[in-house]
Amino acid sequence: MGVVTSKSRLSLQQTAAEAAYHRCWYPVALSAALASDRPLGRDFLGSRVVAWRDPGGRAVVQTAWCPHLGADLSVGQIADGRLRCSYHHWSFDGSGRCAHIPSGDKVPAGARIFTYPTQEAWGLVWAFNGEHPDCDPPRIPDADETTIAFEVRERGRRSWDTWVAVSNGVDFQHLQTLHGIPRVSMPSELQVEASGIEFDIESPYHRQHGRISGTNVFAQHLRMGGADLFMMFCGAPIEPGKSSGFLVVGVPKDQPERLPGVLAMAERLNDEDAPVLSSMRFRRGLLTASDRHLATYFKYVENFPCFAPPQ
């Protein structure tokens, strides 16, 4: 049983050992990177996970440490449809149960590894930080995988917390000051739910339907000049102040030729944010009236539930 806490802390000063992370769906890896014949290791939520495919091709994400002596299971093998530890060949099934010990000894009652609820969507393997999901995996507003052509990219390690980066989704001022977008509109209000924040903007220049899922995903549908484009910026904490990054971009299915341009625009926005996010020492600071949506987001983050999975 993991540890559940009701509130998070707006701080970059936690250590990996003391941190409980938000109960969110987190991207672990590209679906295309998950092979059927070998496991994949990732640093994740202050620890490490192993991702692999079971005999039915289903993605599985589990705690990487073997309960025998603590070997990293991601350097093991897939054998007989199970995840096998390289050290002493203890084998684990998709539920996390130790199903075989080659020495012939009785399998200890506690010989199991934590298995994260796992789904695949938008070309990514997602793991939920909890024993049972509170919500569905993140979505892109007004789109699904059958209605748009999309591409997904892994952006590597980032020197910031995911929830800090996601605040940019409702920091409408920075679109003008940092990104140089000349005409910026703000929504009159944010629709705050237990596991997300949503907003709509209608202006003479564009339409924007944005959504924050958990504290680690910002997705949006933009219509500008009669053209539709879709973006999802997402990541997962590695440890406090460090995270992974992924990017999904899309266009209507009959316009795939527009994908390279949309991808270039999304990567440019990421690259413009990076020097600020990677060098800042985040603080709530002195918020003004124009920061009201940021204030709403920070309150949402402060009250977001956390979970510390068993290691």
PDB file of C-alpha atoms in Angstrom:
ATOM      1  CA  MET A   1       0.000   0.000   0.000  1.00  0.00           C
ATOM      2  CA  GLY A   2       1.389   3.391  -0.955  1.00  0.00           C
ATOM      3  CA  VAL A   3       1.144   6.584   1.027  1.00  0.00           C
ATOM      4  CA  VAL A   4      -1.624   8.982   0.018  1.00  0.00           C
ATOM      5  CA  THR A   5      -1.528  12.635   1.020  1.00  0.00           C
ATOM      6  CA  SER A   6      -4.205  15.203   0.384  1.00  0.00           C
ATOM      7  CA  LYS A   7      -1.994  18.151  -0.507  1.00  0.00           C
ATOM      8  CA  SER A   8       1.179  18.811  -2.423  1.00  0.00           C
ATOM      9  CA  ARG A   9       3.795  21.437  -1.659  1.00  0.00           C
ATOM     10  CA  LEU A  10       4.707  24.276  -3.996  1.00  0.00           C
ATOM     11  CA  SER A  11       8.417  23.771  -3.443  1.00  0.00           C
ATOM     12  CA  LEU A  12      11.504  22.771  -5.373  1.00  0.00           C
ATOM     13  CA  GLN A  13      13.316  21.849  -2.154  1.00  0.00           C
ATOM     14  CA  GLN A  14      12.007  18.291  -1.613  1.00  0.00           C
ATOM     15  CA  THR A  15      14.376  15.374  -1.904  1.00  0.00           C
ATOM     16  CA  ALA A  16      13.444  12.366  -3.997  1.00  0.00           C
ATOM     17  CA  ALA A  17      13.258  10.244  -0.851  1.00  0.00           C
ATOM     18  CA  GLU A  18      10.616  12.402   0.838  1.00  0.00           C
ATOM     19  CA  ALA A  19       8.530  13.313  -2.187  1.00  0.00           C
ATOM     20  CA  ALA A  20       5.057  12.005  -2.869  1.00  0.00           C
ATOM     21  CA  TYR A  21       3.935  12.797  -6.402  1.00  0.00           C
ATOM     22  CA  HIS A  22       0.589  13.878  -7.774  1.00  0.00           C
ATOM     23  CA  ARG A  23      -1.995  11.240  -8.653  1.00  0.00           C
ATOM     24  CA  CYS A  24      -1.780  11.832 -12.392  1.00  0.00           C
ATOM     25  CA  TRP A  25      -1.404   9.911 -15.615  1.00  0.00           C
ATOM     26  CA  TYR A  26       2.265  10.286 -16.565  1.00  0.00           C
ATOM     27  CA  PRO A  27       3.903   9.535 -19.922  1.00  0.00           C
ATOM     28  CA  VAL A  28       6.625   6.938 -19.437  1.00  0.00           C
ATOM     29  CA  ALA A  29       7.856   6.247 -22.962  1.00  0.00           C
ATOM     30  CA  LEU A  30       6.942   6.305 -26.623  1.00  0.00           C
ATOM     31  CA  SER A  31       4.745   3.341 -27.524  1.00  0.00           C
ATOM     32  CA  ALA A  32       7.093   2.661 -30.427  1.00  0.00           C
ATOM     33  CA  ALA A  33      10.011   2.293 -27.988  1.00  0.00           C
ATOM     34  CA  LEU A  34       8.342  -0.556 -26.107  1.00  0.00           C
ATOM     35  CA  ALA A  35       9.388  -3.814 -27.756  1.00  0.00           C
ATOM     36  CA  SER A  36       7.929  -7.262 -27.122  1.00  0.00           C
ATOM     37  CA  ASP A  37      11.285  -8.970 -26.538  1.00  0.00           C
ATOM     38  CA  ARG A  38      13.042  -6.733 -24.003  1.00  0.00           C
ATOM     39  CA  PRO A  39      12.184  -4.478 -21.045  1.00  0.00           C
ATOM     40  CA  LEU A  40      12.737  -0.734 -20.948  1.00  0.00           C
ATOM     41  CA  GLY A  41      13.898   1.193 -17.868  1.00  0.00           C
ATOM     42  CA  ARG A  42      12.994   4.773 -16.981  1.00  0.00           C
ATOM     43  CA  ASP A  43      13.779   7.022 -14.021  1.00  0.00           C
ATOM     44  CA  PHE A  44      10.349   7.983 -12.725  1.00  0.00           C
ATOM     45  CA  LEU A  45       8.800   9.690  -9.679  1.00  0.00           C
ATOM     46  CA  GLY A  46      11.969   9.674  -7.600  1.00  0.00           C
ATOM     47  CA  SER A  47      12.654   6.022  -8.346  1.00  0.00           C
ATOM     48  CA  ARG A  48      12.751   3.761 -11.391  1.00  0.00           C
ATOM     49  CA  VAL A  49      10.237   1.747 -13.393  1.00  0.00           C
ATOM     50  CA  VAL A  50      10.436  -1.024 -15.929  1.00  0.00           C
ATOM     51  CA  ALA A  51       8.094  -1.085 -18.933  1.00  0.00           C
ATOM     52  CA  TRP A  52       7.449  -4.165 -21.060  1.00  0.00           C
ATOM     53  CA  ARG A  53       4.797  -5.929 -23.123  1.00  0.00           C
ATOM     54  CA  ASP A  54       2.984  -9.024 -21.888  1.00  0.00           C
ATOM     55  CA  PRO A  55       2.200 -11.971 -24.201  1.00  0.00           C
ATOM     56  CA  GLY A  56      -0.928 -10.193 -25.442  1.00  0.00           C
ATOM     57  CA  GLY A  57       1.057  -7.081 -26.384  1.00  0.00           C
ATOM     58  CA  ARG A  58      -0.355  -5.048 -23.497  1.00  0.00           C
ATOM     59  CA  ALA A  59       1.962  -2.398 -22.045  1.00  0.00           C
ATOM     60  CA  VAL A  60       2.960  -2.999 -18.417  1.00  0.00           C
ATOM     61  CA  VAL A  61       4.729  -0.488 -16.132  1.00  0.00           C
ATOM     62  CA  GLN A  62       6.097  -1.716 -12.799  1.00  0.00           C
ATOM     63  CA  THR A  63       8.518  -0.759 -10.051  1.00  0.00           C
ATOM     64  CA  ALA A  64      11.962  -1.717 -11.320  1.00  0.00           C
ATOM     65  CA  TRP A  65      13.485  -3.101  -8.120  1.00  0.00           C
ATOM     66  CA  CYS A  66      13.393  -6.867  -7.655  1.00  0.00           C
ATOM     67  CA  PRO A  67      12.054  -7.693  -4.158  1.00  0.00           C
ATOM     68  CA  HIS A  68      14.703 -10.400  -3.764  1.00  0.00           C
ATOM     69  CA  LEU A  69      17.861  -8.257  -3.477  1.00  0.00           C
ATOM     70  CA  GLY A  70      16.953  -5.056  -5.295  1.00  0.00           C
ATOM     71  CA  ALA A  71      18.365  -5.694  -8.767  1.00  0.00           C
ATOM     72  CA  ASP A  72      17.117  -3.439 -11.561  1.00  0.00           C
ATOM     73  CA  LEU A  73      14.575  -5.490 -13.512  1.00  0.00           C
ATOM     74  CA  SER A  74      14.967  -3.277 -16.578  1.00  0.00           C
ATOM     75  CA  VAL A  75      18.318  -4.963 -17.253  1.00  0.00           C
ATOM     76  CA  GLY A  76      16.554  -8.329 -17.182  1.00  0.00           C
ATOM     77  CA  GLN A  77      14.786 -10.252 -19.935  1.00  0.00           C
ATOM     78  CA  ILE A  78      11.358 -11.200 -21.193  1.00  0.00           C
ATOM     79  CA  ALA A  79      11.175 -14.994 -20.910  1.00  0.00           C
ATOM     80  CA  ASP A  80       8.132 -17.256 -21.180  1.00  0.00           C
ATOM     81  CA  GLY A  81       5.863 -14.218 -21.227  1.00  0.00           C
ATOM     82  CA  ARG A  82       7.214 -12.876 -17.938  1.00  0.00           C
ATOM     83  CA  LEU A  83       9.699 -10.257 -16.767  1.00  0.00           C
ATOM     84  CA  ARG A  84      12.793 -12.093 -15.528  1.00  0.00           C
ATOM     85  CA  CYS A  85      15.445 -10.662 -13.217  1.00  0.00           C
ATOM     86  CA  SER A  86      18.983 -11.139 -14.540  1.00  0.00           C
ATOM     87  CA  TYR A  87      20.429 -11.732 -11.077  1.00  0.00           C
ATOM     88  CA  HIS A  88      18.676 -14.895  -9.858  1.00  0.00           C
ATOM     89  CA  HIS A  89      15.994 -15.314 -12.543  1.00  0.00           C
ATOM     90  CA  TRP A  90      12.987 -14.549 -10.385  1.00  0.00           C
ATOM     91  CA  SER A  91      10.131 -14.040 -12.862  1.00  0.00           C
ATOM     92  CA  PHE A  92       7.160 -11.662 -12.562  1.00  0.00           C
ATOM     93  CA  ASP A  93       3.880 -11.596 -14.444  1.00  0.00           C
ATOM     94  CA  GLY A  94       1.917  -8.582 -15.635  1.00  0.00           C
ATOM     95  CA  SER A  95       0.171  -8.201 -12.283  1.00  0.00           C
ATOM     96  CA  GLY A  96       3.496  -7.922 -10.442  1.00  0.00           C
ATOM     97  CA  ARG A  97       3.308 -11.378  -8.840  1.00  0.00           C
ATOM     98  CA  CYS A  98       6.480 -13.444  -8.659  1.00  0.00           C
ATOM     99  CA  ALA A  99       5.420 -16.505 -10.643  1.00  0.00           C
ATOM    100  CA  HIS A 100       8.639 -18.538 -10.631  1.00  0.00           C
ATOM    101  CA  ILE A 101      11.902 -18.982  -8.708  1.00  0.00           C
ATOM    102  CA  PRO A 102      14.282 -21.365 -10.523  1.00  0.00           C
ATOM    103  CA  SER A 103      15.915 -22.610  -7.296  1.00  0.00           C
ATOM    104  CA  GLY A 104      12.694 -24.469  -6.546  1.00  0.00           C
ATOM    105  CA  ASP A 105      12.133 -22.583  -3.296  1.00  0.00           C
ATOM    106  CA  LYS A 106       8.627 -21.579  -2.297  1.00  0.00           C
ATOM    107  CA  VAL A 107       7.804 -18.086  -3.556  1.00  0.00           C
ATOM    108  CA  PRO A 108       7.643 -15.736  -0.521  1.00  0.00           C
ATOM    109  CA  ALA A 109       4.254 -14.179   0.120  1.00  0.00           C
ATOM    110  CA  GLY A 110       5.613 -10.649  -0.355  1.00  0.00           C
ATOM    111  CA  ALA A 111       7.388 -11.396  -3.615  1.00  0.00           C
ATOM    112  CA  ARG A 112       5.674  -8.938  -5.903  1.00  0.00           C
ATOM    113  CA  ILE A 113       6.349  -5.577  -7.520  1.00  0.00           C
ATOM    114  CA  PHE A 114       4.000  -2.619  -7.726  1.00  0.00           C
ATOM    115  CA  THR A 115       2.155  -2.447 -11.043  1.00  0.00           C
ATOM    116  CA  TYR A 116       0.980   0.954 -12.192  1.00  0.00           C
ATOM    117  CA  PRO A 117      -2.370   1.213 -13.994  1.00  0.00           C
ATOM    118  CA  THR A 118      -1.196   1.529 -17.595  1.00  0.00           C
ATOM    119  CA  GLN A 119      -2.769   2.635 -20.885  1.00  0.00           C
ATOM    120  CA  GLU A 120      -1.550   3.691 -24.302  1.00  0.00           C
ATOM    121  CA  ALA A 121      -2.795   6.844 -26.010  1.00  0.00           C
ATOM    122  CA  TRP A 122      -1.403   9.435 -28.416  1.00  0.00           C
ATOM    123  CA  GLY A 123       1.621   7.264 -29.191  1.00  0.00           C
ATOM    124  CA  LEU A 124       2.645   7.195 -25.524  1.00  0.00           C
ATOM    125  CA  VAL A 125       2.656   4.672 -22.687  1.00  0.00           C
ATOM    126  CA  TRP A 126       0.920   6.284 -19.682  1.00  0.00           C
ATOM    127  CA  ALA A 127       1.159   5.134 -16.057  1.00  0.00           C
ATOM    128  CA  PHE A 128      -1.164   6.363 -13.309  1.00  0.00           C
ATOM    129  CA  ASN A 129       0.451   7.171  -9.976  1.00  0.00           C
ATOM    130  CA  GLY A 130      -1.941   5.300  -7.722  1.00  0.00           C
ATOM    131  CA  GLU A 131      -3.469   1.895  -7.203  1.00  0.00           C
ATOM    132  CA  HIS A 132      -6.642   2.794  -9.105  1.00  0.00           C
ATOM    133  CA  PRO A 133      -7.079   5.673 -11.586  1.00  0.00           C
ATOM    134  CA  ASP A 134      -9.206   8.637 -10.547  1.00  0.00           C
ATOM    135  CA  CYS A 135      -9.742   9.690 -14.170  1.00  0.00           C
ATOM    136  CA  ASP A 136      -9.158   8.753 -17.794  1.00  0.00           C
ATOM    137  CA  PRO A 137      -5.800   9.384 -19.505  1.00  0.00           C
ATOM    138  CA  PRO A 138      -5.241  12.939 -20.792  1.00  0.00           C
ATOM    139  CA  ARG A 139      -6.997  14.028 -23.948  1.00  0.00           C
ATOM    140  CA  ILE A 140      -6.596  16.731 -26.557  1.00  0.00           C
ATOM    141  CA  PRO A 141      -9.693  18.955 -26.709  1.00  0.00           C
ATOM    142  CA  ASP A 142     -12.019  18.377 -29.679  1.00  0.00           C
ATOM    143  CA  ALA A 143      -9.910  15.502 -31.035  1.00  0.00           C
ATOM    144  CA  ASP A 144      -9.239  11.809 -30.803  1.00  0.00           C
ATOM    145  CA  GLU A 145      -6.750   9.517 -32.464  1.00  0.00           C
ATOM    146  CA  THR A 146      -9.168   8.661 -35.275  1.00  0.00           C
ATOM    147  CA  THR A 147      -9.935  12.245 -36.320  1.00  0.00           C
ATOM    148  CA  ILE A 148      -6.490  13.858 -36.552  1.00  0.00           C
ATOM    149  CA  ALA A 149      -3.094  13.062 -38.022  1.00  0.00           C
ATOM    150  CA  PHE A 150      -0.511  13.419 -35.273  1.00  0.00           C
ATOM    151  CA  GLU A 151       3.147  12.990 -34.413  1.00  0.00           C
ATOM    152  CA  VAL A 152       4.757  12.449 -31.031  1.00  0.00           C
ATOM    153  CA  ARG A 153       8.257  13.397 -29.916  1.00  0.00           C
ATOM    154  CA  GLU A 154      10.308  12.664 -26.820  1.00  0.00           C
ATOM    155  CA  ARG A 155      11.975  15.878 -25.627  1.00  0.00           C
ATOM    156  CA  GLY A 156      14.433  14.382 -23.150  1.00  0.00           C
ATOM    157  CA  ARG A 157      15.220  15.411 -19.585  1.00  0.00           C
ATOM    158  CA  ARG A 158      14.192  18.855 -18.424  1.00  0.00           C
ATOM    159  CA  SER A 159      15.470  20.890 -15.469  1.00  0.00           C
ATOM    160  CA  TRP A 160      12.090  21.830 -14.020  1.00  0.00           C
ATOM    161  CA  ASP A 161       9.017  20.398 -12.344  1.00  0.00           C
ATOM    162  CA  THR A 162       6.166  19.446 -14.648  1.00  0.00           C
ATOM    163  CA  TRP A 163       3.552  21.427 -12.695  1.00  0.00           C
ATOM    164  CA  VAL A 164       5.641  24.600 -13.051  1.00  0.00           C
ATOM    165  CA  ALA A 165       5.894  24.175 -16.826  1.00  0.00           C
ATOM    166  CA  VAL A 166       2.164  23.447 -17.110  1.00  0.00           C
ATOM    167  CA  SER A 167       1.376  26.773 -15.421  1.00  0.00           C
ATOM    168  CA  ASN A 168       2.340  28.352 -18.757  1.00  0.00           C
ATOM    169  CA  GLY A 169      -0.935  27.019 -20.137  1.00  0.00           C
ATOM    170  CA  VAL A 170      -2.849  29.617 -18.119  1.00  0.00           C
ATOM    171  CA  ASP A 171      -0.122  32.284 -17.983  1.00  0.00           C
ATOM    172  CA  PHE A 172      -1.568  34.326 -20.807  1.00  0.00           C
ATOM    173  CA  GLN A 173       0.731  37.306 -20.205  1.00  0.00           C
ATOM    174  CA  HIS A 174       3.872  35.334 -21.026  1.00  0.00           C
ATOM    175  CA  LEU A 175       2.524  34.553 -24.505  1.00  0.00           C
ATOM    176  CA  GLN A 176       3.045  38.208 -25.342  1.00  0.00           C
ATOM    177  CA  THR A 177       6.153  38.991 -23.295  1.00  0.00           C
ATOM    178  CA  LEU A 178       8.195  35.808 -23.813  1.00  0.00           C
ATOM    179  CA  HIS A 179       6.839  34.440 -27.085  1.00  0.00           C
ATOM    180  CA  GLY A 180       6.107  37.744 -28.805  1.00  0.00           C
ATOM    181  CA  ILE A 181       2.526  36.885 -29.759  1.00  0.00           C
ATOM    182  CA  PRO A 182       1.039  40.325 -30.471  1.00  0.00           C
ATOM    183  CA  ARG A 183      -2.660  39.758 -29.800  1.00  0.00           C
ATOM    184  CA  VAL A 184      -3.429  37.741 -26.676  1.00  0.00           C
ATOM    185  CA  SER A 185      -6.906  37.146 -25.272  1.00  0.00           C
ATOM    186  CA  MET A 186      -7.766  35.699 -21.862  1.00  0.00           C
ATOM    187  CA  PRO A 187     -10.735  33.548 -20.892  1.00  0.00           C
ATOM    188  CA  SER A 188     -13.261  35.122 -18.562  1.00  0.00           C
ATOM    189  CA  GLU A 189     -12.968  32.116 -16.245  1.00  0.00           C
ATOM    190  CA  LEU A 190     -11.419  28.687 -15.834  1.00  0.00           C
ATOM    191  CA  GLN A 191     -13.540  25.568 -15.368  1.00  0.00           C
ATOM    192  CA  VAL A 192     -11.819  23.753 -12.507  1.00  0.00           C
ATOM    193  CA  GLU A 193     -12.526  20.043 -11.998  1.00  0.00           C
ATOM    194  CA  ALA A 194     -11.052  17.524  -9.582  1.00  0.00           C
ATOM    195  CA  SER A 195      -8.507  16.302 -12.131  1.00  0.00           C
ATOM    196  CA  GLY A 196      -8.281  19.118 -14.653  1.00  0.00           C
ATOM    197  CA  ILE A 197      -8.798  22.714 -15.715  1.00  0.00           C
ATOM    198  CA  GLU A 198     -10.469  23.740 -18.954  1.00  0.00           C
ATOM    199  CA  PHE A 199     -11.077  27.037 -20.738  1.00  0.00           C
ATOM    200  CA  ASP A 200     -12.348  28.495 -24.000  1.00  0.00           C
ATOM    201  CA  ILE A 201     -11.279  31.689 -25.733  1.00  0.00           C
ATOM    202  CA  GLU A 202     -13.191  33.255 -28.608  1.00  0.00           C
ATOM    203  CA  SER A 203     -11.608  36.345 -30.141  1.00  0.00           C
ATOM    204  CA  PRO A 204     -11.579  38.071 -33.541  1.00  0.00           C
ATOM    205  CA  TYR A 205      -8.159  36.527 -34.132  1.00  0.00           C
ATOM    206  CA  HIS A 206      -8.408  32.950 -32.946  1.00  0.00           C
ATOM    207  CA  ARG A 207     -10.309  30.300 -31.029  1.00  0.00           C
ATOM    208  CA  GLN A 208      -8.569  28.323 -28.286  1.00  0.00           C
ATOM    209  CA  HIS A 209      -9.901  25.381 -26.303  1.00  0.00           C
ATOM    210  CA  GLY A 210      -7.315  24.502 -23.664  1.00  0.00           C
ATOM    211  CA  ARG A 211      -7.139  21.801 -21.024  1.00  0.00           C
ATOM    212  CA  ILE A 212      -4.788  20.992 -18.165  1.00  0.00           C
ATOM    213  CA  SER A 213      -4.945  17.332 -17.103  1.00  0.00           C
ATOM    214  CA  GLY A 214      -3.568  16.556 -13.674  1.00  0.00           C
ATOM    215  CA  THR A 215      -0.560  18.783 -13.078  1.00  0.00           C
ATOM    216  CA  ASN A 216       1.625  17.551 -15.925  1.00  0.00           C
ATOM    217  CA  VAL A 217      -0.284  17.933 -19.198  1.00  0.00           C
ATOM    218  CA  PHE A 218      -1.401  20.978 -21.163  1.00  0.00           C
ATOM    219  CA  ALA A 219      -3.300  20.314 -24.395  1.00  0.00           C
ATOM    220  CA  GLN A 220      -5.085  22.671 -26.747  1.00  0.00           C
ATOM    221  CA  HIS A 221      -7.072  23.003 -29.937  1.00  0.00           C
ATOM    222  CA  LEU A 222      -6.307  26.233 -31.790  1.00  0.00           C
ATOM    223  CA  ARG A 223      -8.096  27.663 -34.784  1.00  0.00           C
ATOM    224  CA  MET A 224      -6.247  30.517 -36.454  1.00  0.00           C
ATOM    225  CA  GLY A 225      -6.995  31.910 -39.887  1.00  0.00           C
ATOM    226  CA  GLY A 226      -9.466  29.101 -40.481  1.00  0.00           C
ATOM    227  CA  ALA A 227      -6.839  26.404 -39.837  1.00  0.00           C
ATOM    228  CA  ASP A 228      -7.048  23.908 -36.963  1.00  0.00           C
ATOM    229  CA  LEU A 229      -4.074  22.620 -35.031  1.00  0.00           C
ATOM    230  CA  PHE A 230      -3.704  20.493 -31.911  1.00  0.00           C
ATOM    231  CA  MET A 231      -0.919  20.300 -29.329  1.00  0.00           C
ATOM    232  CA  MET A 232      -0.159  18.402 -26.143  1.00  0.00           C
ATOM    233  CA  PHE A 233       2.793  19.256 -23.909  1.00  0.00           C
ATOM    234  CA  CYS A 234       3.345  16.640 -21.200  1.00  0.00           C
ATOM    235  CA  GLY A 235       5.946  15.144 -18.926  1.00  0.00           C
ATOM    236  CA  ALA A 236       6.673  13.134 -15.800  1.00  0.00           C
ATOM    237  CA  PRO A 237       8.732  13.976 -12.715  1.00  0.00           C
ATOM    238  CA  ILE A 238      12.067  12.194 -12.472  1.00  0.00           C
ATOM    239  CA  GLU A 239      12.898  13.761  -9.117  1.00  0.00           C
ATOM    240  CA  PRO A 240      12.102  17.180  -7.621  1.00  0.00           C
ATOM    241  CA  GLY A 241      13.228  19.803 -10.137  1.00  0.00           C
ATOM    242  CA  LYS A 242      13.808  17.270 -12.948  1.00  0.00           C
ATOM    243  CA  SER A 243      11.344  15.816 -15.446  1.00  0.00           C
ATOM    244  CA  SER A 244      10.920  14.065 -18.763  1.00  0.00           C
ATOM    245  CA  GLY A 245       9.235  15.827 -21.660  1.00  0.00           C
ATOM    246  CA  PHE A 246       7.012  14.718 -24.539  1.00  0.00           C
ATOM    247  CA  LEU A 247       5.210  16.600 -27.287  1.00  0.00           C
ATOM    248  CA  VAL A 248       2.218  15.604 -29.430  1.00  0.00           C
ATOM    249  CA  VAL A 249       1.059  17.744 -32.362  1.00  0.00           C
ATOM    250  CA  GLY A 250      -1.816  17.174 -34.754  1.00  0.00           C
ATOM    251  CA  VAL A 251      -3.803  18.523 -37.682  1.00  0.00           C
ATOM    252  CA  PRO A 252      -7.047  17.421 -39.353  1.00  0.00           C
ATOM    253  CA  LYS A 253      -6.571  14.002 -40.889  1.00  0.00           C
ATOM    254  CA  ASP A 254      -6.928  15.285 -44.444  1.00  0.00           C
ATOM    255  CA  GLN A 255      -4.111  17.843 -43.978  1.00  0.00           C
ATOM    256  CA  PRO A 256      -1.046  15.780 -42.971  1.00  0.00           C
ATOM    257  CA  GLU A 257       1.235  18.034 -45.009  1.00  0.00           C
ATOM    258  CA  ARG A 258       0.790  20.699 -42.306  1.00  0.00           C
ATOM    259  CA  LEU A 259       2.317  18.534 -39.558  1.00  0.00           C
ATOM    260  CA  PRO A 260       5.964  19.639 -40.024  1.00  0.00           C
ATOM    261  CA  GLY A 261       5.006  23.300 -39.668  1.00  0.00           C
ATOM    262  CA  VAL A 262       2.920  22.706 -36.547  1.00  0.00           C
ATOM    263  CA  LEU A 263       5.690  20.582 -35.028  1.00  0.00           C
ATOM    264  CA  ALA A 264       8.243  23.318 -35.707  1.00  0.00           C
ATOM    265  CA  MET A 265       5.992  25.910 -34.052  1.00  0.00           C
ATOM    266  CA  ALA A 266       5.440  23.746 -30.955  1.00  0.00           C
ATOM    267  CA  GLU A 267       9.153  23.020 -30.620  1.00  0.00           C
ATOM    268  CA  ARG A 268       9.931  26.727 -30.954  1.00  0.00           C
ATOM    269  CA  LEU A 269       7.528  27.530 -28.102  1.00  0.00           C
ATOM    270  CA  ASN A 270       9.192  24.815 -25.989  1.00  0.00           C
ATOM    271  CA  ASP A 271      12.647  26.133 -26.789  1.00  0.00           C
ATOM    272  CA  GLU A 272      11.680  29.705 -25.893  1.00  0.00           C
ATOM    273  CA  ASP A 273      10.319  28.571 -22.514  1.00  0.00           C
ATOM    274  CA  ALA A 274      13.306  26.365 -21.679  1.00  0.00           C
ATOM    275  CA  PRO A 275      15.921  28.975 -20.615  1.00  0.00           C
ATOM    276  CA  VAL A 276      13.460  30.571 -18.181  1.00  0.00           C
ATOM    277  CA  LEU A 277      12.058  27.350 -16.729  1.00  0.00           C
ATOM    278  CA  SER A 278      15.467  25.711 -16.307  1.00  0.00           C
ATOM    279  CA  SER A 279      17.018  28.674 -14.477  1.00  0.00           C
ATOM    280  CA  MET A 280      14.211  29.920 -12.237  1.00  0.00           C
ATOM    281  CA  ARG A 281      13.803  29.362  -8.509  1.00  0.00           C
ATOM    282  CA  PHE A 282      10.037  29.124  -8.460  1.00  0.00           C
ATOM    283  CA  ARG A 283       8.084  31.108  -5.899  1.00  0.00           C
ATOM    284  CA  ARG A 284       4.490  32.229  -5.682  1.00  0.00           C
ATOM    285  CA  GLY A 285       5.724  35.801  -5.754  1.00  0.00           C
ATOM    286  CA  LEU A 286       3.568  38.906  -5.831  1.00  0.00           C
ATOM    287  CA  LEU A 287       0.557  38.079  -7.977  1.00  0.00           C
ATOM    288  CA  THR A 288      -1.433  40.911  -9.536  1.00  0.00           C
ATOM    289  CA  ALA A 289      -4.949  41.099 -10.946  1.00  0.00           C
ATOM    290  CA  SER A 290      -3.693  39.930 -14.346  1.00  0.00           C
ATOM    291  CA  ASP A 291      -2.363  36.782 -12.671  1.00  0.00           C
ATOM    292  CA  ARG A 292      -5.788  35.653 -11.475  1.00  0.00           C
ATOM    293  CA  HIS A 293      -5.781  32.507 -13.616  1.00  0.00           C
ATOM    294  CA  LEU A 294      -2.309  31.614 -12.350  1.00  0.00           C
ATOM    295  CA  ALA A 295      -3.602  32.042  -8.793  1.00  0.00           C
ATOM    296  CA  THR A 296      -6.452  29.636  -9.576  1.00  0.00           C
ATOM    297  CA  TYR A 297      -3.998  27.106 -10.981  1.00  0.00           C
ATOM    298  CA  PHE A 298      -1.649  27.341  -7.996  1.00  0.00           C
ATOM    299  CA  LYS A 299      -4.542  26.714  -5.607  1.00  0.00           C
ATOM    300  CA  TYR A 300      -5.561  23.707  -7.716  1.00  0.00           C
ATOM    301  CA  VAL A 301      -2.000  22.321  -7.512  1.00  0.00           C
ATOM    302  CA  GLU A 302      -1.761  22.909  -3.764  1.00  0.00           C
ATOM    303  CA  ASN A 303      -4.853  20.772  -3.191  1.00  0.00           C
ATOM    304  CA  PHE A 304      -4.062  18.042  -5.711  1.00  0.00           C
ATOM    305  CA  PRO A 305      -3.802  14.586  -4.070  1.00  0.00           C
ATOM    306  CA  CYS A 306      -0.483  12.762  -3.980  1.00  0.00           C
ATOM    307  CA  PHE A 307       0.601   9.132  -3.820  1.00  0.00           C
ATOM    308  CA  ALA A 308       3.891   7.431  -2.962  1.00  0.00           C
ATOM    309  CA  PRO A 309       3.979   3.974  -4.568  1.00  0.00           C
ATOM    310  CA  PRO A 310       5.660   1.142  -2.665  1.00  0.00           C
ATOM    311  CA  GLN A 311       9.234   0.515  -3.691  1.00  0.00           C
TER     312      GLN A 311
END
